[in-house]
Coordinates of C-alpha atoms and ligand atoms in Angstrom, one line a residue:
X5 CA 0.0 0.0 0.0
X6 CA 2.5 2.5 0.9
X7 CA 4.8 1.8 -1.8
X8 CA 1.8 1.7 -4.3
X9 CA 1.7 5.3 -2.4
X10 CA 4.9 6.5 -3.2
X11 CA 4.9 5.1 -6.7
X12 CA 1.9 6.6 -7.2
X13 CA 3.3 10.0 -6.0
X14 CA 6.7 9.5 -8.1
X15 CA 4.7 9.5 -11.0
X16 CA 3.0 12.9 -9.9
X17 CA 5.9 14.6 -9.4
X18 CA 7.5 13.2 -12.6
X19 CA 7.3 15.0 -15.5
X20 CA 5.7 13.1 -18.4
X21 CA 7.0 15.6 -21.3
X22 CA 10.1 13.0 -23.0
X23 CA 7.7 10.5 -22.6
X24 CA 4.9 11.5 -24.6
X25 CA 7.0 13.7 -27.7
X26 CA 8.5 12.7 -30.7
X27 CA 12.3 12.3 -31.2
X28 CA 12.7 16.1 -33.4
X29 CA 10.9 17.1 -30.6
X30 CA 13.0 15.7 -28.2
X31 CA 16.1 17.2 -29.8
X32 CA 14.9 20.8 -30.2
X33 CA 14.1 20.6 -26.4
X34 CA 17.7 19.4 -25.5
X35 CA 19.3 22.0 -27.4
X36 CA 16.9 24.6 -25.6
X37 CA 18.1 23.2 -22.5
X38 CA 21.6 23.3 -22.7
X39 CA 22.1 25.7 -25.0
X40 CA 21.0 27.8 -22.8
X41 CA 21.3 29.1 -18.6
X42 CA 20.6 25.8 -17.2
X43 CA 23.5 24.1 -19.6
X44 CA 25.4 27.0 -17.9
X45 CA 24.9 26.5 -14.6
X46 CA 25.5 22.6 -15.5
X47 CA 28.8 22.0 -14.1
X48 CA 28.0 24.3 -10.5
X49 CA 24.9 21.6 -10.4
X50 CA 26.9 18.7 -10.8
X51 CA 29.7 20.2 -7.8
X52 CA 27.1 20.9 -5.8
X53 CA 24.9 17.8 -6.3
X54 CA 28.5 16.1 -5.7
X55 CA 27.9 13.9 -8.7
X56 CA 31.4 15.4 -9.9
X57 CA 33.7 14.6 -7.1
X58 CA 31.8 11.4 -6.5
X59 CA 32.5 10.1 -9.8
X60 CA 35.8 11.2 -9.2
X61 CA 35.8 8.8 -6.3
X62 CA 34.3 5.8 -8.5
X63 CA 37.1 6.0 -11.1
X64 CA 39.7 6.8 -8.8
X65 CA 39.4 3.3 -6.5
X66 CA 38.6 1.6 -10.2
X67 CA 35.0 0.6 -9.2
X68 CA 35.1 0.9 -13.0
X69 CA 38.3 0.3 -14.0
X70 CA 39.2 2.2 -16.5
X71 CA 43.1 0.6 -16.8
X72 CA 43.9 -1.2 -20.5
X73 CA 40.7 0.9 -22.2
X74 CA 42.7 2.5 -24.7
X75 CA 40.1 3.6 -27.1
X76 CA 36.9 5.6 -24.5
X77 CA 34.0 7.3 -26.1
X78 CA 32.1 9.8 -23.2
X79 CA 28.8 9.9 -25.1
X80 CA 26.5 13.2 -23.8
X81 CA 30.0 14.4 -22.8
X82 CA 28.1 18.3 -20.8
X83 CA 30.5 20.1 -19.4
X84 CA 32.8 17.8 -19.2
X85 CA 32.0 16.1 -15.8
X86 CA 32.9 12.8 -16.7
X87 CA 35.7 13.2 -19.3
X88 CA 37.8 15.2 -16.3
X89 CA 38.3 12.5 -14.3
X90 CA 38.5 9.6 -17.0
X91 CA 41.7 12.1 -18.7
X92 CA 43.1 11.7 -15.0
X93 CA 42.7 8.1 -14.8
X94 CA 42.5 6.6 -18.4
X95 CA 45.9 4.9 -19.2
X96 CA 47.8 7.9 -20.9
X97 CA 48.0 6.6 -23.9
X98 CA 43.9 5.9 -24.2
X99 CA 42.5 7.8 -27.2
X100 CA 39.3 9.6 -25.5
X101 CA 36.7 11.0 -27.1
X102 CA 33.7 13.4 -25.6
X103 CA 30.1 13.8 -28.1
X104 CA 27.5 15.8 -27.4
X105 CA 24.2 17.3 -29.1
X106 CA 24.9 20.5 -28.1
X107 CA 27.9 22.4 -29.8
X108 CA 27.4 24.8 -26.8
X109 CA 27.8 22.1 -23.6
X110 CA 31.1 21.0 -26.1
X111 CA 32.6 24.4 -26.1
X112 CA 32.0 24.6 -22.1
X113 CA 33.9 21.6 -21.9
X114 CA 36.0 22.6 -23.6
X115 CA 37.1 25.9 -21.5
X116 CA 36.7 23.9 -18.7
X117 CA 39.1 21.1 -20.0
X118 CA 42.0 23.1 -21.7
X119 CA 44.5 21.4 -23.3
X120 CA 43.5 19.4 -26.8
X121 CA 43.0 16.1 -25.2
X122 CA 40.0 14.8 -26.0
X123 CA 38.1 15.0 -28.9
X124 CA 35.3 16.7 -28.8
X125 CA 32.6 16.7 -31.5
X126 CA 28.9 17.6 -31.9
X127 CA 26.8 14.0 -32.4
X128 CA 23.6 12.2 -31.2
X129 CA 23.5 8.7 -29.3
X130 CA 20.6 7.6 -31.8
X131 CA 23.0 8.3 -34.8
X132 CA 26.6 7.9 -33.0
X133 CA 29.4 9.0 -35.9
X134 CA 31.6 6.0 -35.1
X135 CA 31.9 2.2 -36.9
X136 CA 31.1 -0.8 -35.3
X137 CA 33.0 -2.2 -32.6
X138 CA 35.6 0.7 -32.2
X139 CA 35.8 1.7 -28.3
X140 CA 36.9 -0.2 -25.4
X141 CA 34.9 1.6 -23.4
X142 CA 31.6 3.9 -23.3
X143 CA 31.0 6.0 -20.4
X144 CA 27.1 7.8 -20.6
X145 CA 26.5 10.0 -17.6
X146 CA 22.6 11.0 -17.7
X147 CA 21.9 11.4 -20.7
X148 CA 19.7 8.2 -21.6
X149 CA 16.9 10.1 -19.3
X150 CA 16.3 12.7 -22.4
X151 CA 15.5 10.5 -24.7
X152 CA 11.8 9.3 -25.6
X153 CA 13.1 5.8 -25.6
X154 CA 16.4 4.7 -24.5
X155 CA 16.3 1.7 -26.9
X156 CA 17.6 3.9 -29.9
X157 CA 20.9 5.2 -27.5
X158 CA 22.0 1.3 -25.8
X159 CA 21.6 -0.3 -29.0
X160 CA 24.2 2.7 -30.9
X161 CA 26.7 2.1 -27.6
X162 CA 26.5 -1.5 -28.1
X163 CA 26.9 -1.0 -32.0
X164 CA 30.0 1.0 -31.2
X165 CA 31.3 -1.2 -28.7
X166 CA 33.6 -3.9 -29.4
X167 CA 32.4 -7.2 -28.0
X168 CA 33.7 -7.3 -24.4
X169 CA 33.8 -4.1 -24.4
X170 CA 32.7 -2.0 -21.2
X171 CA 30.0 0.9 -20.3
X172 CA 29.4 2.7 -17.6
X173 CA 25.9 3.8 -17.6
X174 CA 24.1 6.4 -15.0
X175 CA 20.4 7.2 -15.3
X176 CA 18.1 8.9 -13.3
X177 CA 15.6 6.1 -11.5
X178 CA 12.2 6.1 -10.7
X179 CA 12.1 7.3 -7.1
X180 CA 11.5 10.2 -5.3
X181 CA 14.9 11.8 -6.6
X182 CA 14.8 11.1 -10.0
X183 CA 10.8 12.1 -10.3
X184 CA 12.3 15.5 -9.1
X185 CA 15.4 15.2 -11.3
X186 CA 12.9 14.5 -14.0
X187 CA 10.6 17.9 -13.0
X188 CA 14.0 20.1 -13.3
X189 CA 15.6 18.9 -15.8
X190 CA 12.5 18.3 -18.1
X191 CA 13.8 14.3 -18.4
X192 CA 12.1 10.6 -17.4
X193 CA 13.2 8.1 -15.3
X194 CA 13.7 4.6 -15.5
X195 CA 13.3 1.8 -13.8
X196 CA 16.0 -0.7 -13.3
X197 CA 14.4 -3.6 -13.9
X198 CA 12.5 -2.7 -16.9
X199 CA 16.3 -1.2 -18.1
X200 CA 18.4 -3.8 -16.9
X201 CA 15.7 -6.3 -19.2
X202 CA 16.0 -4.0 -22.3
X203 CA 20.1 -3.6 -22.1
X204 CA 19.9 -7.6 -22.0
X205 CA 17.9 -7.6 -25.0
X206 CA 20.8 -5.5 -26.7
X207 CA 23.3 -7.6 -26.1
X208 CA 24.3 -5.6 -23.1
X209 CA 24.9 -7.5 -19.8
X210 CA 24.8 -5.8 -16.0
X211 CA 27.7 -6.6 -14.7
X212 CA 27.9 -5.0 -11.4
X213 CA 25.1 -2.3 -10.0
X214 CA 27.6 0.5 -8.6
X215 CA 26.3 2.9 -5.8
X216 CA 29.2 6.2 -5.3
X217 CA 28.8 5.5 -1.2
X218 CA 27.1 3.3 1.2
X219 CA 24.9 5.8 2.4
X220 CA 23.8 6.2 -1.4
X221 CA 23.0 2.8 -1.4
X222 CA 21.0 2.4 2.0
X223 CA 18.9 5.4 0.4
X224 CA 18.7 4.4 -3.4
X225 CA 20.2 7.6 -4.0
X226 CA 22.6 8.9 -7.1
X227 CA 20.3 7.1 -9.8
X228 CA 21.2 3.9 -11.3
X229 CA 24.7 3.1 -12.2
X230 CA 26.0 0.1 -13.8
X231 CA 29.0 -1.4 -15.3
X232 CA 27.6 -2.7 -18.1
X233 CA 30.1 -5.5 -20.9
X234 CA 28.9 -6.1 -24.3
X235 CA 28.3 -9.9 -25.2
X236 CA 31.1 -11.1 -27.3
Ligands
LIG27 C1 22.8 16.0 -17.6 S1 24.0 16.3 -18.8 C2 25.2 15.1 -18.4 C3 26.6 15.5 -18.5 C4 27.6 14.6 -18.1 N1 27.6 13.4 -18.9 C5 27.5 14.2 -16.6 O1 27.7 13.0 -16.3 O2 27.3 15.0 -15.8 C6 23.2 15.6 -20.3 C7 24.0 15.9 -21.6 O3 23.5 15.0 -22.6 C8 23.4 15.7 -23.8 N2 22.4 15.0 -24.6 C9 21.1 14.9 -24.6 N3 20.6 14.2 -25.6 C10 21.6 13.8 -26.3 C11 21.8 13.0 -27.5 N4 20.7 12.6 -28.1 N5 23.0 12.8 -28.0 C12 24.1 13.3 -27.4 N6 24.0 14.1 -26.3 C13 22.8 14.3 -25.7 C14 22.9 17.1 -23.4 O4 23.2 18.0 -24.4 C15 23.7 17.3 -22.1 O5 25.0 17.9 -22.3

């Protein structure tokens, strides 16, 4: 009853928008977003919501071990949240490479990043700009959440994925966190079962569910987060 309750509530506070519009829809609405203040005030968000020193943390201790990837593709790449850390503690030889539907979130990553390491370009996860089989690794912080249907995204990772390859995959889930994640961020949730089911389907197996503290994990906080390898 009283987690029919809070489902019930979840789904309240939620907002429905990605799920009921069309994917040109969905893009014109992502590039509204970040192009603009809130893709600006991005990187703050992610310090203060500690999602960037926490994934610091997870790559750091190799919860996901990043060692031998030498070929990394950050797909929805932002401000660069994630491809910090993985430039810190990628093998220094690893070719990395940051894409991003928004030219604007690139260029902040770009200030942010300095240097020219990595590559940065302007791409979609439905449509991903790469062959089959090329990375080592994927890393996708977020980002499935704007899509309509996160079918379209796993099944261009896993395309560009070579067979044993790894992901690690964040997504906002459906709990009280993620329903208000969902409300600012004009995104949907998922839940893990439901996504754990559809990566299988892909090709794409769980691996290990990865929480960034204990604490996150007693309260189902932070979102899903999985290392993810892709069938051989
Ligand atoms: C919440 S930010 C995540 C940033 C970073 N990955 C992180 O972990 O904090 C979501 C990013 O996904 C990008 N994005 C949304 N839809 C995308 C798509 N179809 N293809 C590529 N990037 C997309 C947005 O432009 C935005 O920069």
């Amino acid at each position: 009853m009283l987690v029919r309750g809070g489902r019930l509530l979840n789904r309240l506070v939620e907002n429905d928008f990605i799920r009921r519009v069309s994917f040109e829809t969905y893009r014109d609405k992502v590039r509204d977003v970040y192009d603009g203040p809130q893709g600006a005030i991005l990187a703050t968000c992610s310090k203060l919501s500690l999602h960037e020193p926490l994934m610091e943390r997870l790559l750091r201790d190799h919860k996901f071990d990043l060692r031998g990837a030498k070929t990394i593709l950050d797909v929805g790449s932002g401000a660069g949240q994630i491809l910090k850390h993985l430039m810190r503690f990628a093998d220094r030889d690893a070719c990395i490479t940051g894409i991003d539907l928004s030219h604007k979130m690139l260029l902040r990553a770009r200030q942010r990043l300095r240097g020219r390491r990595p590559q940065l370009s302007v791409g979609d996860i439905t449509q991903l700009p790469f062959a089959d089989d090329t990375f080592d690794c994927v890393t996708c912080g977020y980002v499935i959440e704007h899509l309509p249907d996160a079918r379209h995204g796993l099944a261009e990772m896993a395309r560009v994925l070579r067979p044993g390859g790894r992901m690690l995959l964040l997504t906002s889930e459906d709990n009280f966190g993620g329903a208000w994640t969902s409300r600012l961020w004009r995104c949907r949730t998922y839940n893990r079962r439901e996504l754990f089911k559809l990566c299988h389907d892909l090709g794409l197996d769980w691996r290990r569910e990865l929480w960034f503290s204990p604490v996150h994990k007693v309260l189902r906080a932070g979102g899903i987060c999985v290392e993810i390898e892709r069938r051989g």
